[in-house]
Amino acid sequence: MSRISFIGLGNMGKPMAQNLLKAGHELTVFDLAPAAVQALVDAGAKSAGSALQSVQGVDAVISMLPASRHVEGLYLGDEGLLQRIAPGTLVLECSTIAPESARKVAAAARERGIRMIDAPVSGGTGGAVAGTLTFIVGGAAADLDEAMPYLEKMGRNIFHAGDSGAGQVAKICNNMLLGILMAGTSEALALGVANGLDPKVLSDIMAKSSGRNWATELYNPWPGVMPDVPASKGYAGGFGVDLMLKDLGLAAEAALHSGASTPLGELARNLYSLHSAGGSGGLDFSSIVNLYQRESSRG
Ligand code: NAD
C-alpha cells in the first residue's frame, strides 16, 4: 500500500480520499478548511499542518482544488510544493483548470524531476462517492500506468487524452457540449410546452427520435418528467450552474488561445451567466430550463 498526500478535501476531494483510505492506502491530508481535514482524520487519515508538510515521504501527491489560480498557487513559486516534493514522486492533479495552467505546472514539475499528470474528472459528487468517476488524463503513458492503481480506486473509466494539458482540453470540450445540449433540450421542451404539449410526452418522443441526448435519456431538465433527477428535487444537488459557468469560461479561454470558433459555447456561457446572475448559481445546471419557462410564460 502507498503513502499518499491528498490536498483539497471539498465536495469531490473528500469522497475520493475516503475511497483511497478504504482501499488501504495511507493518507496524509491537508485542506485550508479544518473541518474538511477533521472528517478525513475521523476516517483514518493523518492530518498535516500544511500542504508542504503533507508531501514529506509520500509516494504520490493528489490535489483536488477549485481553479487554476489555486493550483498554480499551491505548486509554483519559492514556497510552492514543487520545491518540497521529492524528485521521482508522482503527482495526480485532478482539479478542472485551464490546459495552459496544467502544462505550466507539469513543465515546472518536470524541471525538478517530478512526474505529473492532469487527471480531471467527470461524474460529479455521486460518482466521487461511489468510486465511479471518469478520469480524463493528460501526460506520459508510463506515468498514467503508475497512477492506475490509485485512479481505479476512485473511478471506473480512465482515458488517456494525450500529453500534458490534454486531459483538461478533453474535459472542457465535453462540458461545453453538455452545457449546450442541456440548454438546447430545455429550449425544445419549453417550445413544446408553450405550444400545448405535455413535457413528458414530448420528452418520450425526443428520447426515441433524432433529438435524443444525455439530458433526454438520463437527466431531463423539466420538473416531474423523471424521478430522482435534480429537476424533480427543486434542482438541489447535481452539478451547479456556477461550476458549469466556470467550465464554459475555460472553454472560451481555450478557444481564444487556439483561435477556434465556439459560438454555441459562448451563447451557452452567456445563458448560464444570466441564469447565475438571477440568483441560481447554486442550483443544478439543468435549472437553465427556468430561463425559458420565464420567457415563454411572458408570451
Ligand atoms: P470545493 O470548493 O467543494 O472543494 C475545494 C477544496 O479545496 C475546499 O475544501 C478548499 O478549502 C480547498 N482548497 C482551496 N485552496 C486550497 C489550498 N491552497 N490548499 C488546500 N486546500 C485548498 O470544490 P469541488 O466541488 O470539490 O471541486 C474540486 C474540483 O473538481 C474543481 O476544479 C471542480 O471544477 C472539479 N469538479 C467538480 C465537480 C462537482 O460536481 N463538484 C465535478 C467534476 C469536477
GROMACS .gro file of C-alpha atoms and ligand atoms in nm:
model
  343
    1MET     CA    1   0.000   0.000   0.000
    2SER     CA    2   0.119   0.351  -0.079
    3ARG     CA    3   0.164   0.667   0.119
    4ILE     CA    4  -0.035   0.948  -0.042
    5SER     CA    5  -0.066   1.320   0.025
    6PHE     CA    6  -0.421   1.436  -0.060
    7ILE     CA    7  -0.477   1.812  -0.078
    8GLY     CA    8  -0.822   1.970  -0.125
    9LEU     CA    9  -1.098   1.785   0.061
   10GLY     CA   10  -1.411   1.957  -0.070
   11ASN     CA   11  -1.722   1.808  -0.230
   12MET     CA   12  -1.512   1.595  -0.463
   13GLY     CA   13  -1.181   1.553  -0.281
   14LYS     CA   14  -1.333   1.425   0.042
   15PRO     CA   15  -1.509   1.117  -0.103
   16MET     CA   16  -1.215   1.049  -0.338
   17ALA     CA   17  -0.977   1.048  -0.041
   18GLN     CA   18  -1.217   0.828   0.154
   19ASN     CA   19  -1.216   0.571  -0.126
   20LEU     CA   20  -0.834   0.559  -0.122
   21LEU     CA   21  -0.842   0.507   0.255
   22LYS     CA   22  -1.095   0.226   0.215
   23ALA     CA   23  -0.859   0.064  -0.035
   24GLY     CA   24  -0.594   0.053   0.238
   25HIS     CA   25  -0.367   0.341   0.135
   26GLU     CA   26  -0.202   0.555   0.400
   27LEU     CA   27  -0.319   0.915   0.357
   28THR     CA   28  -0.180   1.241   0.489
   29VAL     CA   29  -0.433   1.513   0.414
   30PHE     CA   30  -0.446   1.890   0.402
   31ASP     CA   31  -0.717   2.148   0.333
   32LEU     CA   32  -0.745   2.515   0.423
   33ALA     CA   33  -1.074   2.428   0.599
   34PRO     CA   34  -1.004   2.248   0.931
   35ALA     CA   35  -1.349   2.081   0.931
   36ALA     CA   36  -1.270   1.915   0.598
   37VAL     CA   37  -0.945   1.776   0.743
   38GLN     CA   38  -1.120   1.651   1.056
   39ALA     CA   39  -1.371   1.448   0.852
   40LEU     CA   40  -1.082   1.257   0.692
   41VAL     CA   41  -0.895   1.216   1.021
   42ASP     CA   42  -1.212   1.058   1.161
   43ALA     CA   43  -1.198   0.817   0.867
   44GLY     CA   44  -0.838   0.718   0.946
   45ALA     CA   45  -0.616   0.970   0.764
   46LYS     CA   46  -0.325   1.162   0.919
   47SER     CA   47  -0.351   1.539   0.934
   48ALA     CA   48  -0.063   1.760   0.819
   49GLY     CA   49  -0.017   2.112   0.949
   50SER     CA   50   0.041   2.246   0.598
   51ALA     CA   51   0.046   2.137   0.236
   52LEU     CA   52   0.427   2.140   0.249
   53GLN     CA   53   0.431   1.901   0.546
   54SER     CA   54   0.179   1.669   0.381
   55VAL     CA   55   0.416   1.577   0.097
   56GLN     CA   56   0.706   1.459   0.316
   57GLY     CA   57   0.794   1.096   0.248
   58VAL     CA   58   0.500   1.011   0.024
   59ASP     CA   59   0.487   0.802  -0.296
   60ALA     CA   60   0.220   1.017  -0.462
   61VAL     CA   61   0.051   1.354  -0.428
   62ILE     CA   62  -0.312   1.411  -0.530
   63SER     CA   63  -0.476   1.754  -0.544
   64MET     CA   64  -0.839   1.850  -0.600
   65LEU     CA   65  -0.873   2.230  -0.585
   66PRO     CA   66  -1.128   2.481  -0.717
   67ALA     CA   67  -0.949   2.653  -1.008
   68SER     CA   68  -0.623   2.735  -1.193
   69ARG     CA   69  -0.511   3.005  -0.952
   70HIS     CA   70  -0.534   2.769  -0.654
   71VAL     CA   71  -0.334   2.500  -0.836
   72GLU     CA   72  -0.063   2.741  -0.954
   73GLY     CA   73  -0.052   2.897  -0.605
   74LEU     CA   74  -0.010   2.555  -0.444
   75TYR     CA   75   0.264   2.414  -0.667
   76LEU     CA   76   0.463   2.707  -0.809
   77GLY     CA   77   0.689   2.975  -0.660
   78ASP     CA   78   0.960   2.967  -0.394
   79GLU     CA   79   0.713   2.843  -0.132
   80GLY     CA   80   0.537   2.608  -0.375
   81LEU     CA   81   0.502   2.233  -0.330
   82LEU     CA   82   0.734   2.154  -0.621
   83GLN     CA   83   1.019   2.283  -0.405
   84ARG     CA   84   0.939   2.022  -0.142
   85ILE     CA   85   0.815   1.714  -0.330
   86ALA     CA   86   1.094   1.457  -0.373
   87PRO     CA   87   1.214   1.403  -0.733
   88GLY     CA   88   1.057   1.090  -0.885
   89THR     CA   89   0.728   1.137  -0.697
   90LEU     CA   90   0.408   1.103  -0.899
   91VAL     CA   91   0.159   1.391  -0.885
   92LEU     CA   92  -0.205   1.347  -0.990
   93GLU     CA   93  -0.362   1.691  -1.037
   94CYS     CA   94  -0.737   1.623  -1.056
   95SER     CA   95  -0.885   1.977  -1.049
   96THR     CA   96  -1.057   2.120  -1.357
   97ILE     CA   97  -0.827   2.402  -1.467
   98ALA     CA   98  -0.707   2.579  -1.782
   99PRO     CA   99  -0.496   2.350  -2.006
  100GLU     CA  100  -0.228   2.622  -2.007
  101SER     CA  101  -0.207   2.612  -1.627
  102ALA     CA  102  -0.184   2.232  -1.631
  103ARG     CA  103   0.102   2.247  -1.886
  104LYS     CA  104   0.281   2.521  -1.693
  105VAL     CA  105   0.274   2.330  -1.364
  106ALA     CA  106   0.364   1.998  -1.532
  107ALA     CA  107   0.663   2.162  -1.706
  108ALA     CA  108   0.784   2.311  -1.377
  109ALA     CA  109   0.743   1.968  -1.216
  110ARG     CA  110   0.947   1.803  -1.494
  111GLU     CA  111   1.230   2.051  -1.438
  112ARG     CA  112   1.252   1.924  -1.080
  113GLY     CA  113   1.233   1.557  -1.183
  114ILE     CA  114   0.874   1.524  -1.057
  115ARG     CA  115   0.621   1.336  -1.272
  116MET     CA  116   0.281   1.499  -1.308
  117ILE     CA  117  -0.040   1.407  -1.488
  118ASP     CA  118  -0.352   1.618  -1.526
  119ALA     CA  119  -0.648   1.396  -1.437
  120PRO     CA  120  -0.970   1.599  -1.428
  121VAL     CA  121  -1.286   1.403  -1.358
  122SER     CA  122  -1.638   1.368  -1.483
  123GLY     CA  123  -1.917   1.209  -1.282
  124GLY     CA  124  -1.991   1.463  -1.009
  125THR     CA  125  -2.015   1.413  -0.636
  126GLY     CA  126  -2.226   1.097  -0.679
  127GLY     CA  127  -1.951   0.941  -0.888
  128ALA     CA  128  -1.689   1.052  -0.638
  129VAL     CA  129  -1.875   0.884  -0.350
  130ALA     CA  130  -1.944   0.566  -0.547
  131GLY     CA  131  -1.589   0.548  -0.684
  132THR     CA  132  -1.721   0.550  -1.041
  133LEU     CA  133  -1.565   0.873  -1.172
  134THR     CA  134  -1.434   0.907  -1.525
  135PHE     CA  135  -1.072   1.027  -1.527
  136ILE     CA  136  -0.950   1.209  -1.839
  137VAL     CA  137  -0.573   1.206  -1.826
  138GLY     CA  138  -0.304   1.416  -1.990
  139GLY     CA  139   0.064   1.327  -1.951
  140ALA     CA  140   0.312   1.048  -2.019
  141ALA     CA  141   0.166   0.699  -2.072
  142ALA     CA  142   0.415   0.549  -1.824
  143ASP     CA  143   0.301   0.793  -1.554
  144LEU     CA  144  -0.063   0.707  -1.622
  145ASP     CA  145   0.025   0.336  -1.586
  146GLU     CA  146   0.176   0.409  -1.248
  147ALA     CA  147  -0.125   0.620  -1.144
  148MET     CA  148  -0.369   0.347  -1.246
  149PRO     CA  149  -0.387   0.166  -0.908
  150TYR     CA  150  -0.494   0.496  -0.746
  151LEU     CA  151  -0.731   0.605  -1.022
  152GLU     CA  152  -0.903   0.265  -1.024
  153LYS     CA  153  -0.995   0.304  -0.659
  154MET     CA  154  -1.169   0.637  -0.732
  155GLY     CA  155  -1.306   0.582  -1.082
  156ARG     CA  156  -1.439   0.333  -1.331
  157ASN     CA  157  -1.344   0.475  -1.673
  158ILE     CA  158  -0.992   0.604  -1.728
  159PHE     CA  159  -0.893   0.767  -2.058
  160HIS     CA  160  -0.557   0.885  -2.185
  161ALA     CA  161  -0.630   1.201  -2.388
  162GLY     CA  162  -0.268   1.284  -2.481
  163ASP     CA  163   0.023   1.487  -2.343
  164SER     CA  164   0.014   1.731  -2.050
  165GLY     CA  165  -0.295   1.952  -2.062
  166ALA     CA  166  -0.483   1.716  -2.297
  167GLY     CA  167  -0.693   1.582  -2.010
  168GLN     CA  168  -0.811   1.936  -1.938
  169VAL     CA  169  -0.883   2.006  -2.306
  170ALA     CA  170  -1.097   1.692  -2.337
  171LYS     CA  171  -1.282   1.766  -2.013
  172ILE     CA  172  -1.355   2.124  -2.126
  173CYS     CA  173  -1.482   2.004  -2.468
  174ASN     CA  174  -1.712   1.753  -2.301
  175ASN     CA  175  -1.855   2.004  -2.056
  176MET     CA  176  -1.904   2.269  -2.324
  177LEU     CA  177  -2.112   2.015  -2.518
  178LEU     CA  178  -2.301   1.925  -2.200
  179GLY     CA  179  -2.385   2.291  -2.135
  180ILE     CA  180  -2.504   2.337  -2.492
  181LEU     CA  181  -2.713   2.021  -2.504
  182MET     CA  182  -2.883   2.096  -2.172
  183ALA     CA  183  -2.974   2.448  -2.289
  184GLY     CA  184  -3.091   2.310  -2.625
  185THR     CA  185  -3.303   2.040  -2.464
  186SER     CA  186  -3.456   2.300  -2.230
  187GLU     CA  187  -3.533   2.527  -2.525
  188ALA     CA  188  -3.704   2.249  -2.720
  189LEU     CA  189  -3.912   2.141  -2.419
  190ALA     CA  190  -4.018   2.500  -2.346
  191LEU     CA  191  -4.119   2.547  -2.710
  192GLY     CA  192  -4.330   2.231  -2.700
  193VAL     CA  193  -4.498   2.323  -2.373
  194ALA     CA  194  -4.567   2.679  -2.493
  195ASN     CA  195  -4.743   2.515  -2.787
  196GLY     CA  196  -4.961   2.289  -2.576
  197LEU     CA  197  -4.755   1.970  -2.542
  198ASP     CA  198  -4.717   1.766  -2.226
  199PRO     CA  199  -4.343   1.781  -2.135
  200LYS     CA  200  -4.339   1.409  -2.050
  201VAL     CA  201  -4.494   1.311  -2.384
  202LEU     CA  202  -4.255   1.539  -2.574
  203SER     CA  203  -3.959   1.403  -2.375
  204ASP     CA  204  -4.059   1.042  -2.456
  205ILE     CA  205  -4.083   1.133  -2.824
  206MET     CA  206  -3.747   1.312  -2.834
  207ALA     CA  207  -3.577   1.036  -2.634
  208LYS     CA  208  -3.665   0.793  -2.917
  209SER     CA  209  -3.609   1.037  -3.204
  210SER     CA  210  -3.313   1.216  -3.354
  211GLY     CA  211  -3.306   1.485  -3.082
  212ARG     CA  212  -3.215   1.215  -2.829
  213ASN     CA  213  -2.926   1.304  -2.596
  214TRP     CA  214  -2.792   1.252  -2.243
  215ALA     CA  215  -3.044   1.501  -2.098
  216THR     CA  216  -3.349   1.338  -2.263
  217GLU     CA  217  -3.225   0.992  -2.165
  218LEU     CA  218  -3.095   1.041  -1.811
  219TYR     CA  219  -3.119   1.398  -1.681
  220ASN     CA  220  -3.437   1.564  -1.804
  221PRO     CA  221  -3.446   1.933  -1.702
  222TRP     CA  222  -3.827   1.959  -1.680
  223PRO     CA  223  -3.965   1.907  -1.325
  224GLY     CA  224  -4.159   1.584  -1.279
  225VAL     CA  225  -4.065   1.421  -1.610
  226MET     CA  226  -3.807   1.188  -1.450
  227PRO     CA  227  -3.787   1.075  -1.087
  228ASP     CA  228  -3.461   1.113  -0.895
  229VAL     CA  229  -3.304   1.384  -1.109
  230PRO     CA  230  -3.231   1.735  -0.974
  231ALA     CA  231  -3.521   1.880  -1.180
  232SER     CA  232  -3.764   1.676  -0.970
  233LYS     CA  233  -3.598   1.781  -0.643
  234GLY     CA  234  -3.604   2.158  -0.675
  235TYR     CA  235  -3.272   2.148  -0.867
  236ALA     CA  236  -3.084   2.059  -0.547
  237GLY     CA  237  -2.760   1.858  -0.567
  238GLY     CA  238  -2.615   1.761  -0.904
  239PHE     CA  239  -2.375   1.987  -1.092
  240GLY     CA  240  -2.405   2.355  -1.005
  241VAL     CA  241  -2.476   2.638  -1.250
  242ASP     CA  242  -2.162   2.817  -1.132
  243LEU     CA  243  -1.946   2.508  -1.193
  244MET     CA  244  -2.088   2.483  -1.545
  245LEU     CA  245  -2.020   2.853  -1.589
  246LYS     CA  246  -1.660   2.801  -1.479
  247ASP     CA  247  -1.612   2.522  -1.736
  248LEU     CA  248  -1.773   2.727  -2.015
  249GLY     CA  249  -1.534   3.009  -1.920
  250LEU     CA  250  -1.242   2.766  -1.957
  251ALA     CA  251  -1.379   2.664  -2.299
  252ALA     CA  252  -1.397   3.030  -2.403
  253GLU     CA  253  -1.036   3.084  -2.287
  254ALA     CA  254  -0.919   2.775  -2.475
  255ALA     CA  255  -1.100   2.896  -2.789
  256LEU     CA  256  -0.936   3.237  -2.761
  257HIS     CA  257  -0.599   3.078  -2.705
  258SER     CA  258  -0.622   2.848  -3.008
  259GLY     CA  259  -0.823   3.070  -3.243
  260ALA     CA  260  -1.106   2.811  -3.253
  261SER     CA  261  -1.465   2.931  -3.303
  262THR     CA  262  -1.712   2.828  -3.034
  263PRO     CA  263  -2.023   3.039  -3.100
  264LEU     CA  264  -2.262   2.792  -2.935
  265GLY     CA  265  -2.030   2.755  -2.636
  266GLU     CA  266  -2.024   3.134  -2.598
  267LEU     CA  267  -2.401   3.154  -2.625
  268ALA     CA  268  -2.438   2.883  -2.362
  269ARG     CA  269  -2.188   3.066  -2.138
  270ASN     CA  270  -2.397   3.381  -2.163
  271LEU     CA  271  -2.718   3.192  -2.084
  272TYR     CA  272  -2.569   3.029  -1.773
  273SER     CA  273  -2.416   3.363  -1.672
  274LEU     CA  274  -2.756   3.535  -1.695
  275HIS     CA  275  -2.912   3.249  -1.500
  276SER     CA  276  -2.644   3.269  -1.229
  277ALA     CA  277  -2.681   3.647  -1.203
  278GLY     CA  278  -3.052   3.592  -1.140
  279GLY     CA  279  -2.960   3.407  -0.818
  280SER     CA  280  -2.948   3.049  -0.947
  281GLY     CA  281  -2.571   2.990  -0.927
  282GLY     CA  282  -2.607   2.723  -0.660
  283LEU     CA  283  -2.881   2.523  -0.835
  284ASP     CA  284  -2.816   2.225  -1.059
  285PHE     CA  285  -2.730   2.332  -1.414
  286SER     CA  286  -3.046   2.170  -1.557
  287SER     CA  287  -3.234   2.461  -1.392
  288ILE     CA  288  -3.133   2.656  -1.705
  289VAL     CA  289  -3.481   2.548  -1.821
  290ASN     CA  290  -3.621   2.812  -1.582
  291LEU     CA  291  -3.485   3.087  -1.806
  292TYR     CA  292  -3.701   2.955  -2.090
  293GLN     CA  293  -4.002   2.896  -1.869
  294ARG     CA  294  -3.996   3.259  -1.759
  295GLU     CA  295  -3.955   3.367  -2.120
  296SER     CA  296  -4.239   3.150  -2.252
  297SER     CA  297  -4.478   3.242  -1.967
  298ARG     CA  298  -4.445   3.610  -2.065
  299GLY     CA  299  -4.576   3.539  -2.413
  300NAD     P1  300  -1.490   2.253  -0.339
  300NAD     O1  301  -1.490   2.400  -0.341
  300NAD     O2  302  -1.601   2.178  -0.270
  300NAD     O3  303  -1.352   2.200  -0.272
  300NAD     C1  304  -1.228   2.259  -0.292
  300NAD     C2  305  -1.147   2.243  -0.164
  300NAD     O4  306  -1.015   2.291  -0.187
  300NAD     C3  307  -1.205   2.323  -0.046
  300NAD     O5  308  -1.224   2.237   0.064
  300NAD     C4  309  -1.096   2.429  -0.018
  300NAD     O6  310  -1.086   2.463   0.119
  300NAD     C5  311  -0.973   2.358  -0.069
  300NAD     N1  312  -0.860   2.444  -0.102
  300NAD     C6  313  -0.860   2.554  -0.181
  300NAD     N2  314  -0.733   2.603  -0.192
  300NAD     C7  315  -0.654   2.522  -0.119
  300NAD     C8  316  -0.514   2.518  -0.090
  300NAD     N3  317  -0.429   2.609  -0.139
  300NAD     N4  318  -0.468   2.420  -0.010
  300NAD     C9  319  -0.551   2.328   0.041
  300NAD     N5  320  -0.684   2.324   0.018
  300NAD    C10  321  -0.735   2.420  -0.061
  300NAD     O7  322  -1.476   2.206  -0.490
  300NAD     P2  323  -1.517   2.064  -0.552
  300NAD     O8  324  -1.662   2.061  -0.588
  300NAD     O9  325  -1.459   1.956  -0.466
  300NAD    O10  326  -1.437   2.070  -0.691
  300NAD    C11  327  -1.297   2.050  -0.697
  300NAD    C12  328  -1.256   2.048  -0.844
  300NAD    O11  329  -1.327   1.943  -0.910
  300NAD    C13  330  -1.290   2.177  -0.921
  300NAD    O12  331  -1.184   2.206  -1.007
  300NAD    C14  332  -1.419   2.141  -0.997
  300NAD    O13  333  -1.433   2.216  -1.116
  300NAD    C15  334  -1.394   1.994  -1.025
  300NAD     N6  335  -1.516   1.914  -1.045
  300NAD    C16  336  -1.622   1.930  -0.961
  300NAD    C17  337  -1.737   1.854  -0.982
  300NAD    C18  338  -1.856   1.866  -0.890
  300NAD    O14  339  -1.962   1.815  -0.924
  300NAD     N7  340  -1.843   1.931  -0.775
  300NAD    C19  341  -1.744   1.763  -1.089
  300NAD    C20  342  -1.633   1.747  -1.171
  300NAD    C21  343  -1.518   1.824  -1.148
   0.00000   0.00000   0.00000
